[in-house]
Amino acid sequence: MGELGLGPKLRAALEGVPASRPRSSARGPAAQPVYKLSANENPYPPLPGVIERAVAGAQGINRYPDLWCGELTRELAARFDVPEAHIATGTGSVGVTQQLLQITAQPGDEVLYAWRSFEAYPVLTHIVGASPVEVPLAAGEVHDLDAMAAAITDRTRLIFVCNPNNPTGTIVRRAELERFLDRVPSDVLVVLDEAYIEFVADTDEDFPDGIEVYRDRPNVCVLRTFSKAYGLAGMRVGFAVAHEPVAAALRKTAVPFGVTQFAQDAAVASLRAEAGMRERVAALTAERERVSAALTEQGWAPEPSHANFVWLRTGGRTDDFAALCEQEGILVRAFSGEGARISLGEPAANDRFLYVAERFRKESQGL
Ligand SMILES: Cc1ncc(COP(=O)(O)O)c(C=O)c1O
């Protein structure tokens, strides 16, 4: 209690939510570049035509953006061959995730997901006052869908399946996903969070494309983003594809005018530059294979990643590992006591990371 008295009463549900604060950036040795490999961003600049289109719209920023994201919605509907009414856009897919919680869950309800998975799931679940139910990943860092199905109760309202999973990069395959969905009651919404889908190899025929899966399942919603493969993380635009009742509820809960006209225009231009996106994804996945092979050679045992990052189970040495990376000018995403997620960057960044990874292994083994 301060001099000014008690202050306003805030919702008790917020007490368990970590307060984010700005982080100082890594400082490497003098003259060393600092590589940010901590947020699964795309190291490439926006696709051709994107900046031109967004800048051309700058003359109009005295006006609100298109409330309904009309052009973007039409483009998405055509691109994925779904009705426009099945699309809901939002301020990044994390914005849509927040809306998914708002439309399904309230205090007393349960939200189910694998753990470890995307950090926003527990945070956003707490914010709406619902209860997170976290089902540990199985051996090989994969979703334990049998255990997840067994964890469904009368109170379960929402289930996230993050595919590929952040931070492990592992995937759920088609047959096991279908089997799981068959076990989920039809009044429970299942969200297939496909933020990294573009990085899954085209040759992986067992990988389920959520947009095919959702078509005959009214309780499935697909979540996609322009932040990763399309390289628009700073624009904050993502979208859901779901049957009309769910998509309409998402549109009701959208922050009015939340997706700026810049973001809408940039997303449309990005969709039209699909070939360029595919080239960049090919370069990043080639780097992923190179880095994974080099890590294996160094004696690490990373699970194959299907996303734009790799995951190292550094366990109790995670903080030391992250500190060494930072000292060498590389920011990674460390989960203390568990492991570290390292995004694939440009080749020079990846080389630097490999150098640090090797040094860490040798130092830990006292070589
Ligand atoms: C699994 C997953 N879903 C959603 C997001 C959110 O991305 P954005 O809000 O930038 O669309 C991320 C970002 O890291 C993610 O890893």
mmCIF file of N, CA and C in Angstrom, residues 28-135:
data_model
loop_
_atom_site.group_PDB
_atom_site.id
_atom_site.type_symbol
_atom_site.label_atom_id
_atom_site.label_comp_id
_atom_site.label_asym_id
_atom_site.label_seq_id
_atom_site.Cartn_x
_atom_site.Cartn_y
_atom_site.Cartn_z
ATOM 1 N N GLY A 28 28.021 -8.499 -27.595
ATOM 2 C CA GLY A 28 29.107 -9.445 -27.820
ATOM 3 C C GLY A 28 30.431 -8.731 -27.677
ATOM 4 N N PRO A 29 31.527 -9.463 -27.886
ATOM 5 C CA PRO A 29 32.829 -8.820 -27.878
ATOM 6 C C PRO A 29 32.843 -7.691 -28.888
ATOM 7 N N ALA A 30 33.667 -6.660 -28.619
ATOM 8 C CA ALA A 30 33.686 -5.478 -29.483
ATOM 9 C C ALA A 30 33.775 -5.887 -30.950
ATOM 10 N N ALA A 31 33.083 -5.158 -31.791
ATOM 11 C CA ALA A 31 33.104 -5.348 -33.245
ATOM 12 C C ALA A 31 32.423 -6.647 -33.693
ATOM 13 N N GLN A 32 31.874 -7.427 -32.766
ATOM 14 C CA GLN A 32 31.151 -8.635 -33.171
ATOM 15 C C GLN A 32 29.700 -8.258 -33.409
ATOM 16 N N PRO A 33 29.119 -8.717 -34.484
ATOM 17 C CA PRO A 33 27.689 -8.422 -34.642
ATOM 18 C C PRO A 33 26.875 -9.172 -33.598
ATOM 19 N N VAL A 34 25.719 -8.631 -33.268
ATOM 20 C CA VAL A 34 24.828 -9.322 -32.338
ATOM 21 C C VAL A 34 23.740 -9.997 -33.170
ATOM 22 N N TYR A 35 23.626 -11.267 -33.000
ATOM 23 C CA TYR A 35 22.617 -12.019 -33.751
ATOM 24 C C TYR A 35 21.463 -12.370 -32.827
ATOM 25 N N LYS A 36 20.259 -11.988 -33.247
ATOM 26 C CA LYS A 36 19.076 -12.308 -32.445
ATOM 27 C C LYS A 36 18.463 -13.594 -32.985
ATOM 28 N N LEU A 37 18.755 -14.677 -32.299
ATOM 29 C CA LEU A 37 18.217 -15.978 -32.713
ATOM 30 C C LEU A 37 17.237 -16.481 -31.647
ATOM 31 N N SER A 38 16.489 -15.548 -31.082
ATOM 32 C CA SER A 38 15.646 -15.891 -29.929
ATOM 33 C C SER A 38 14.155 -15.791 -30.208
ATOM 34 N N ALA A 39 13.740 -15.338 -31.377
ATOM 35 C CA ALA A 39 12.304 -15.088 -31.562
ATOM 36 C C ALA A 39 11.745 -15.730 -32.832
ATOM 37 N N ASN A 40 12.496 -16.661 -33.425
ATOM 38 C CA ASN A 40 12.023 -17.355 -34.634
ATOM 39 C C ASN A 40 11.593 -16.392 -35.739
ATOM 40 N N GLU A 41 12.328 -15.286 -35.812
ATOM 41 C CA GLU A 41 12.035 -14.335 -36.891
ATOM 42 C C GLU A 41 12.720 -14.792 -38.174
ATOM 43 N N ASN A 42 12.287 -14.193 -39.262
ATOM 44 C CA ASN A 42 12.892 -14.477 -40.561
ATOM 45 C C ASN A 42 14.036 -13.480 -40.763
ATOM 46 N N PRO A 43 15.248 -13.960 -41.044
ATOM 47 C CA PRO A 43 16.366 -13.009 -41.185
ATOM 48 C C PRO A 43 16.313 -12.219 -42.492
ATOM 49 N N TYR A 44 15.480 -12.653 -43.423
ATOM 50 C CA TYR A 44 15.415 -11.961 -44.718
ATOM 51 C C TYR A 44 14.489 -10.750 -44.655
ATOM 52 N N PRO A 45 14.766 -9.734 -45.475
ATOM 53 C CA PRO A 45 13.881 -8.565 -45.502
ATOM 54 C C PRO A 45 12.529 -8.939 -46.113
ATOM 55 N N PRO A 46 11.554 -8.048 -46.014
ATOM 56 C CA PRO A 46 10.241 -8.364 -46.593
ATOM 57 C C PRO A 46 10.337 -8.737 -48.081
ATOM 58 N N LEU A 47 9.373 -9.476 -48.551
ATOM 59 C CA LEU A 47 9.384 -9.989 -49.935
ATOM 60 C C LEU A 47 9.253 -8.837 -50.934
ATOM 61 N N PRO A 48 9.700 -9.078 -52.192
ATOM 62 C CA PRO A 48 9.608 -8.021 -53.208
ATOM 63 C C PRO A 48 8.183 -7.492 -53.345
ATOM 64 N N GLY A 49 8.077 -6.177 -53.401
ATOM 65 C CA GLY A 49 6.766 -5.546 -53.591
ATOM 66 C C GLY A 49 6.088 -5.178 -52.281
ATOM 67 N N VAL A 50 6.554 -5.743 -51.181
ATOM 68 C CA VAL A 50 5.853 -5.539 -49.912
ATOM 69 C C VAL A 50 6.075 -4.118 -49.385
ATOM 70 N N ILE A 51 7.324 -3.701 -49.359
ATOM 71 C CA ILE A 51 7.602 -2.366 -48.810
ATOM 72 C C ILE A 51 6.956 -1.301 -49.698
ATOM 73 N N GLU A 52 7.070 -1.481 -51.010
ATOM 74 C CA GLU A 52 6.492 -0.506 -51.941
ATOM 75 C C GLU A 52 4.989 -0.360 -51.669
ATOM 76 N N ARG A 53 4.325 -1.490 -51.528
ATOM 77 C CA ARG A 53 2.865 -1.453 -51.316
ATOM 78 C C ARG A 53 2.525 -0.803 -49.978
ATOM 79 N N ALA A 54 3.295 -1.163 -48.954
ATOM 80 C CA ALA A 54 2.989 -0.615 -47.629
ATOM 81 C C ALA A 54 3.276 0.885 -47.602
ATOM 82 N N VAL A 55 4.396 1.283 -48.209
ATOM 83 C CA VAL A 55 4.763 2.707 -48.190
ATOM 84 C C VAL A 55 3.749 3.525 -48.985
ATOM 85 N N ALA A 56 3.270 2.953 -50.079
ATOM 86 C CA ALA A 56 2.287 3.680 -50.893
ATOM 87 C C ALA A 56 1.052 4.013 -50.055
ATOM 88 N N GLY A 57 0.779 3.190 -49.070
ATOM 89 C CA GLY A 57 -0.396 3.434 -48.231
ATOM 90 C C GLY A 57 -0.160 4.480 -47.160
ATOM 91 N N ALA A 58 1.088 4.946 -47.026
ATOM 92 C CA ALA A 58 1.406 5.873 -45.925
ATOM 93 C C ALA A 58 0.627 7.178 -46.037
ATOM 94 N N GLN A 59 0.255 7.568 -47.267
ATOM 95 C CA GLN A 59 -0.504 8.807 -47.449
ATOM 96 C C GLN A 59 -1.844 8.757 -46.728
ATOM 97 N N GLY A 60 -2.297 7.538 -46.445
ATOM 98 C CA GLY A 60 -3.656 7.416 -45.906
ATOM 99 C C GLY A 60 -3.716 7.171 -44.414
ATOM 100 N N ILE A 61 -2.636 7.442 -43.696
ATOM 101 C CA ILE A 61 -2.686 7.046 -42.280
ATOM 102 C C ILE A 61 -3.479 8.008 -41.388
ATOM 103 N N ASN A 62 -4.047 9.038 -41.979
ATOM 104 C CA ASN A 62 -5.013 9.847 -41.215
ATOM 105 C C ASN A 62 -6.361 9.126 -41.115
ATOM 106 N N ARG A 63 -6.522 8.054 -41.909
ATOM 107 C CA ARG A 63 -7.780 7.275 -41.892
ATOM 108 C C ARG A 63 -7.581 5.988 -41.117
ATOM 109 N N TYR A 64 -8.670 5.441 -40.571
ATOM 110 C CA TYR A 64 -8.616 4.104 -39.990
ATOM 111 C C TYR A 64 -8.420 3.084 -41.098
ATOM 112 N N PRO A 65 -7.854 1.926 -40.729
ATOM 113 C CA PRO A 65 -7.744 0.870 -41.744
ATOM 114 C C PRO A 65 -9.109 0.245 -42.032
ATOM 115 N N ASP A 66 -9.128 -0.611 -43.046
ATOM 116 C CA ASP A 66 -10.335 -1.370 -43.372
ATOM 117 C C ASP A 66 -10.684 -2.277 -42.166
ATOM 118 N N LEU A 67 -11.796 -2.009 -41.535
ATOM 119 C CA LEU A 67 -12.179 -2.728 -40.315
ATOM 120 C C LEU A 67 -12.214 -4.237 -40.536
ATOM 121 N N TRP A 68 -12.681 -4.661 -41.708
ATOM 122 C CA TRP A 68 -12.914 -6.091 -41.948
ATOM 123 C C TRP A 68 -11.787 -6.762 -42.714
ATOM 124 N N CYS A 69 -10.720 -6.029 -42.971
ATOM 125 C CA CYS A 69 -9.588 -6.601 -43.719
ATOM 126 C C CYS A 69 -10.106 -7.264 -44.996
ATOM 127 N N GLY A 70 -10.931 -6.527 -45.735
ATOM 128 C CA GLY A 70 -11.647 -7.108 -46.866
ATOM 129 C C GLY A 70 -10.746 -7.697 -47.944
ATOM 130 N N GLU A 71 -9.790 -6.915 -48.416
ATOM 131 C CA GLU A 71 -8.957 -7.414 -49.516
ATOM 132 C C GLU A 71 -8.143 -8.625 -49.053
ATOM 133 N N LEU A 72 -7.589 -8.518 -47.854
ATOM 134 C CA LEU A 72 -6.788 -9.630 -47.333
ATOM 135 C C LEU A 72 -7.656 -10.881 -47.168
ATOM 136 N N THR A 73 -8.849 -10.694 -46.656
ATOM 137 C CA THR A 73 -9.748 -11.839 -46.467
ATOM 138 C C THR A 73 -10.069 -12.501 -47.812
ATOM 139 N N ARG A 74 -10.319 -11.659 -48.830
ATOM 140 C CA ARG A 74 -10.615 -12.224 -50.165
ATOM 141 C C ARG A 74 -9.414 -12.999 -50.699
ATOM 142 N N GLU A 75 -8.224 -12.417 -50.537
ATOM 143 C CA GLU A 75 -7.003 -13.095 -51.025
ATOM 144 C C GLU A 75 -6.801 -14.426 -50.305
ATOM 145 N N LEU A 76 -6.989 -14.414 -48.982
ATOM 146 C CA LEU A 76 -6.785 -15.642 -48.210
ATOM 147 C C LEU A 76 -7.802 -16.711 -48.616
ATOM 148 N N ALA A 77 -9.050 -16.276 -48.797
ATOM 149 C CA ALA A 77 -10.098 -17.234 -49.166
ATOM 150 C C ALA A 77 -9.757 -17.880 -50.513
ATOM 151 N N ALA A 78 -9.272 -17.063 -51.457
ATOM 152 C CA ALA A 78 -8.927 -17.610 -52.771
ATOM 153 C C ALA A 78 -7.697 -18.512 -52.668
ATOM 154 N N ARG A 79 -6.712 -18.065 -51.917
ATOM 155 C CA ARG A 79 -5.450 -18.816 -51.818
ATOM 156 C C ARG A 79 -5.676 -20.196 -51.198
ATOM 157 N N PHE A 80 -6.554 -20.260 -50.192
ATOM 158 C CA PHE A 80 -6.741 -21.534 -49.490
ATOM 159 C C PHE A 80 -8.050 -22.236 -49.865
ATOM 160 N N ASP A 81 -8.776 -21.653 -50.814
ATOM 161 C CA ASP A 81 -10.011 -22.263 -51.290
ATOM 162 C C ASP A 81 -10.996 -22.541 -50.138
ATOM 163 N N VAL A 82 -11.240 -21.479 -49.375
ATOM 164 C CA VAL A 82 -12.211 -21.565 -48.270
ATOM 165 C C VAL A 82 -13.160 -20.377 -48.388
ATOM 166 N N PRO A 83 -14.366 -20.465 -47.811
ATOM 167 C CA PRO A 83 -15.280 -19.314 -47.874
ATOM 168 C C PRO A 83 -14.718 -18.131 -47.078
ATOM 169 N N GLU A 84 -14.991 -16.918 -47.565
ATOM 170 C CA GLU A 84 -14.525 -15.733 -46.824
ATOM 171 C C GLU A 84 -15.044 -15.739 -45.393
ATOM 172 N N ALA A 85 -16.268 -16.272 -45.211
ATOM 173 C CA ALA A 85 -16.862 -16.275 -43.868
ATOM 174 C C ALA A 85 -16.107 -17.182 -42.894
ATOM 175 N N HIS A 86 -15.199 -17.986 -43.411
ATOM 176 C CA HIS A 86 -14.428 -18.886 -42.543
ATOM 177 C C HIS A 86 -13.107 -18.262 -42.096
ATOM 178 N N ILE A 87 -12.883 -16.997 -42.438
ATOM 179 C CA ILE A 87 -11.595 -16.372 -42.117
ATOM 180 C C ILE A 87 -11.777 -15.274 -41.083
ATOM 181 N N ALA A 88 -10.859 -15.265 -40.124
ATOM 182 C CA ALA A 88 -10.829 -14.167 -39.141
ATOM 183 C C ALA A 88 -9.379 -13.721 -39.014
ATOM 184 N N THR A 89 -9.143 -12.436 -39.222
ATOM 185 C CA THR A 89 -7.779 -11.908 -39.134
ATOM 186 C C THR A 89 -7.565 -11.294 -37.752
ATOM 187 N N GLY A 90 -6.309 -11.090 -37.403
ATOM 188 C CA GLY A 90 -6.031 -10.496 -36.095
ATOM 189 C C GLY A 90 -4.627 -9.941 -36.023
ATOM 190 N N THR A 91 -4.332 -9.331 -34.881
ATOM 191 C CA THR A 91 -3.037 -8.681 -34.679
ATOM 192 C C THR A 91 -1.978 -9.730 -34.364
ATOM 193 N N GLY A 92 -1.505 -10.374 -35.398
ATOM 194 C CA GLY A 92 -0.609 -11.521 -35.240
ATOM 195 C C GLY A 92 -1.452 -12.722 -34.847
ATOM 196 N N SER A 93 -0.894 -13.925 -35.031
ATOM 197 C CA SER A 93 -1.717 -15.073 -34.646
ATOM 198 C C SER A 93 -1.839 -15.143 -33.131
ATOM 199 N N VAL A 94 -0.939 -14.456 -32.416
ATOM 200 C CA VAL A 94 -1.092 -14.438 -30.962
ATOM 201 C C VAL A 94 -2.320 -13.591 -30.581
ATOM 202 N N GLY A 95 -2.600 -12.569 -31.373
ATOM 203 C CA GLY A 95 -3.823 -11.793 -31.153
ATOM 204 C C GLY A 95 -5.052 -12.675 -31.362
ATOM 205 N N VAL A 96 -5.009 -13.504 -32.404
ATOM 206 C CA VAL A 96 -6.139 -14.404 -32.666
ATOM 207 C C VAL A 96 -6.232 -15.460 -31.554
ATOM 208 N N THR A 97 -5.064 -15.875 -31.037
ATOM 209 C CA THR A 97 -5.068 -16.851 -29.934
ATOM 210 C C THR A 97 -5.796 -16.273 -28.720
ATOM 211 N N GLN A 98 -5.528 -15.012 -28.447
ATOM 212 C CA GLN A 98 -6.209 -14.360 -27.326
ATOM 213 C C GLN A 98 -7.723 -14.359 -27.557
ATOM 214 N N GLN A 99 -8.127 -14.078 -28.791
ATOM 215 C CA GLN A 99 -9.563 -14.091 -29.112
ATOM 216 C C GLN A 99 -10.135 -15.511 -28.970
ATOM 217 N N LEU A 100 -9.336 -16.523 -29.347
ATOM 218 C CA LEU A 100 -9.827 -17.906 -29.222
ATOM 219 C C LEU A 100 -10.142 -18.231 -27.770
ATOM 220 N N LEU A 101 -9.318 -17.716 -26.867
ATOM 221 C CA LEU A 101 -9.597 -17.925 -25.445
ATOM 222 C C LEU A 101 -10.837 -17.147 -25.026
ATOM 223 N N GLN A 102 -10.950 -15.931 -25.529
ATOM 224 C CA GLN A 102 -12.120 -15.116 -25.151
ATOM 225 C C GLN A 102 -13.421 -15.751 -25.603
ATOM 226 N N ILE A 103 -13.396 -16.438 -26.745
ATOM 227 C CA ILE A 103 -14.667 -16.972 -27.260
ATOM 228 C C ILE A 103 -15.021 -18.333 -26.666
ATOM 229 N N THR A 104 -14.042 -18.976 -25.981
ATOM 230 C CA THR A 104 -14.341 -20.330 -25.500
ATOM 231 C C THR A 104 -14.280 -20.497 -23.988
ATOM 232 N N ALA A 105 -13.392 -19.740 -23.320
ATOM 233 C CA ALA A 105 -13.041 -20.125 -21.946
ATOM 234 C C ALA A 105 -13.328 -19.030 -20.940
ATOM 235 N N GLN A 106 -13.790 -19.437 -19.767
ATOM 236 C CA GLN A 106 -13.990 -18.510 -18.650
ATOM 237 C C GLN A 106 -13.583 -19.232 -17.372
ATOM 238 N N PRO A 107 -13.584 -18.529 -16.236
ATOM 239 C CA PRO A 107 -13.168 -19.175 -14.993
ATOM 240 C C PRO A 107 -13.927 -20.481 -14.777
ATOM 241 N N GLY A 108 -13.163 -21.510 -14.397
ATOM 242 C CA GLY A 108 -13.762 -22.834 -14.195
ATOM 243 C C GLY A 108 -13.524 -23.753 -15.388
ATOM 244 N N ASP A 109 -13.247 -23.182 -16.543
ATOM 245 C CA ASP A 109 -13.006 -23.997 -17.738
ATOM 246 C C ASP A 109 -11.532 -24.395 -17.834
ATOM 247 N N GLU A 110 -11.290 -25.451 -18.608
ATOM 248 C CA GLU A 110 -9.908 -25.928 -18.784
ATOM 249 C C GLU A 110 -9.448 -25.760 -20.229
ATOM 250 N N VAL A 111 -8.188 -25.431 -20.354
ATOM 251 C CA VAL A 111 -7.558 -25.278 -21.667
ATOM 252 C C VAL A 111 -6.382 -26.247 -21.697
ATOM 253 N N LEU A 112 -6.392 -27.118 -22.680
ATOM 254 C CA LEU A 112 -5.464 -28.252 -22.710
ATOM 255 C C LEU A 112 -4.425 -28.061 -23.813
ATOM 256 N N TYR A 113 -3.185 -28.364 -23.492
ATOM 257 C CA TYR A 113 -2.134 -28.316 -24.522
ATOM 258 C C TYR A 113 -0.941 -29.136 -24.056
ATOM 259 N N ALA A 114 -0.078 -29.460 -24.981
ATOM 260 C CA ALA A 114 1.156 -30.164 -24.634
ATOM 261 C C ALA A 114 2.102 -29.181 -23.961
ATOM 262 N N TRP A 115 3.016 -29.730 -23.197
ATOM 263 C CA TRP A 115 4.010 -28.858 -22.573
ATOM 264 C C TRP A 115 5.349 -29.564 -22.539
ATOM 265 N N ARG A 116 6.386 -28.926 -23.018
ATOM 266 C CA ARG A 116 6.472 -27.521 -23.353
ATOM 267 C C ARG A 116 5.960 -27.243 -24.759
ATOM 268 N N SER A 117 5.280 -26.077 -24.869
ATOM 269 C CA SER A 117 4.822 -25.630 -26.174
ATOM 270 C C SER A 117 4.873 -24.108 -26.172
ATOM 271 N N PHE A 118 4.097 -23.482 -27.028
ATOM 272 C CA PHE A 118 4.178 -22.023 -27.188
ATOM 273 C C PHE A 118 3.840 -21.333 -25.861
ATOM 274 N N GLU A 119 4.734 -20.449 -25.452
ATOM 275 C CA GLU A 119 4.614 -19.814 -24.129
ATOM 276 C C GLU A 119 3.349 -18.986 -23.940
ATOM 277 N N ALA A 120 2.754 -18.547 -25.036
ATOM 278 C CA ALA A 120 1.555 -17.704 -24.902
ATOM 279 C C ALA A 120 0.358 -18.495 -24.384
ATOM 280 N N TYR A 121 0.342 -19.826 -24.564
ATOM 281 C CA TYR A 121 -0.867 -20.577 -24.163
ATOM 282 C C TYR A 121 -1.163 -20.419 -22.666
ATOM 283 N N PRO A 122 -0.177 -20.688 -21.775
ATOM 284 C CA PRO A 122 -0.508 -20.513 -20.351
ATOM 285 C C PRO A 122 -0.813 -19.060 -19.993
ATOM 286 N N VAL A 123 -0.074 -18.134 -20.570
ATOM 287 C CA VAL A 123 -0.271 -16.716 -20.217
ATOM 288 C C VAL A 123 -1.698 -16.284 -20.571
ATOM 289 N N LEU A 124 -2.104 -16.574 -21.796
ATOM 290 C CA LEU A 124 -3.425 -16.123 -22.247
ATOM 291 C C LEU A 124 -4.545 -16.879 -21.528
ATOM 292 N N THR A 125 -4.274 -18.135 -21.171
ATOM 293 C CA THR A 125 -5.268 -18.907 -20.418
ATOM 294 C C THR A 125 -5.486 -18.282 -19.046
ATOM 295 N N HIS A 126 -4.378 -17.931 -18.377
ATOM 296 C CA HIS A 126 -4.505 -17.284 -17.060
ATOM 297 C C HIS A 126 -5.265 -15.962 -17.173
ATOM 298 N N ILE A 127 -4.991 -15.221 -18.234
ATOM 299 C CA ILE A 127 -5.615 -13.892 -18.342
ATOM 300 C C ILE A 127 -7.142 -13.990 -18.390
ATOM 301 N N VAL A 128 -7.670 -15.027 -19.067
ATOM 302 C CA VAL A 128 -9.138 -15.141 -19.074
ATOM 303 C C VAL A 128 -9.661 -15.825 -17.810
ATOM 304 N N GLY A 129 -8.743 -16.256 -16.951
ATOM 305 C CA GLY A 129 -9.167 -16.855 -15.685
ATOM 306 C C GLY A 129 -9.480 -18.341 -15.796
ATOM 307 N N ALA A 130 -9.160 -18.957 -16.931
ATOM 308 C CA ALA A 130 -9.385 -20.399 -17.080
ATOM 309 C C ALA A 130 -8.171 -21.158 -16.529
ATOM 310 N N SER A 131 -8.292 -22.491 -16.475
ATOM 311 C CA SER A 131 -7.217 -23.301 -15.878
ATOM 312 C C SER A 131 -6.441 -24.032 -16.967
ATOM 313 N N PRO A 132 -5.117 -23.843 -17.005
ATOM 314 C CA PRO A 132 -4.319 -24.586 -17.973
ATOM 315 C C PRO A 132 -4.170 -26.049 -17.554
ATOM 316 N N VAL A 133 -4.255 -26.960 -18.502
ATOM 317 C CA VAL A 133 -3.952 -28.372 -18.252
ATOM 318 C C VAL A 133 -2.830 -28.731 -19.211
ATOM 319 N N GLU A 134 -1.659 -28.975 -18.653
ATOM 320 C CA GLU A 134 -0.458 -29.166 -19.482
ATOM 321 C C GLU A 134 -0.071 -30.636 -19.475
ATOM 322 N N VAL A 135 -0.009 -31.232 -20.655
ATOM 323 C CA VAL A 135 0.322 -32.650 -20.774
ATOM 324 C C VAL A 135 1.760 -32.759 -21.277
#
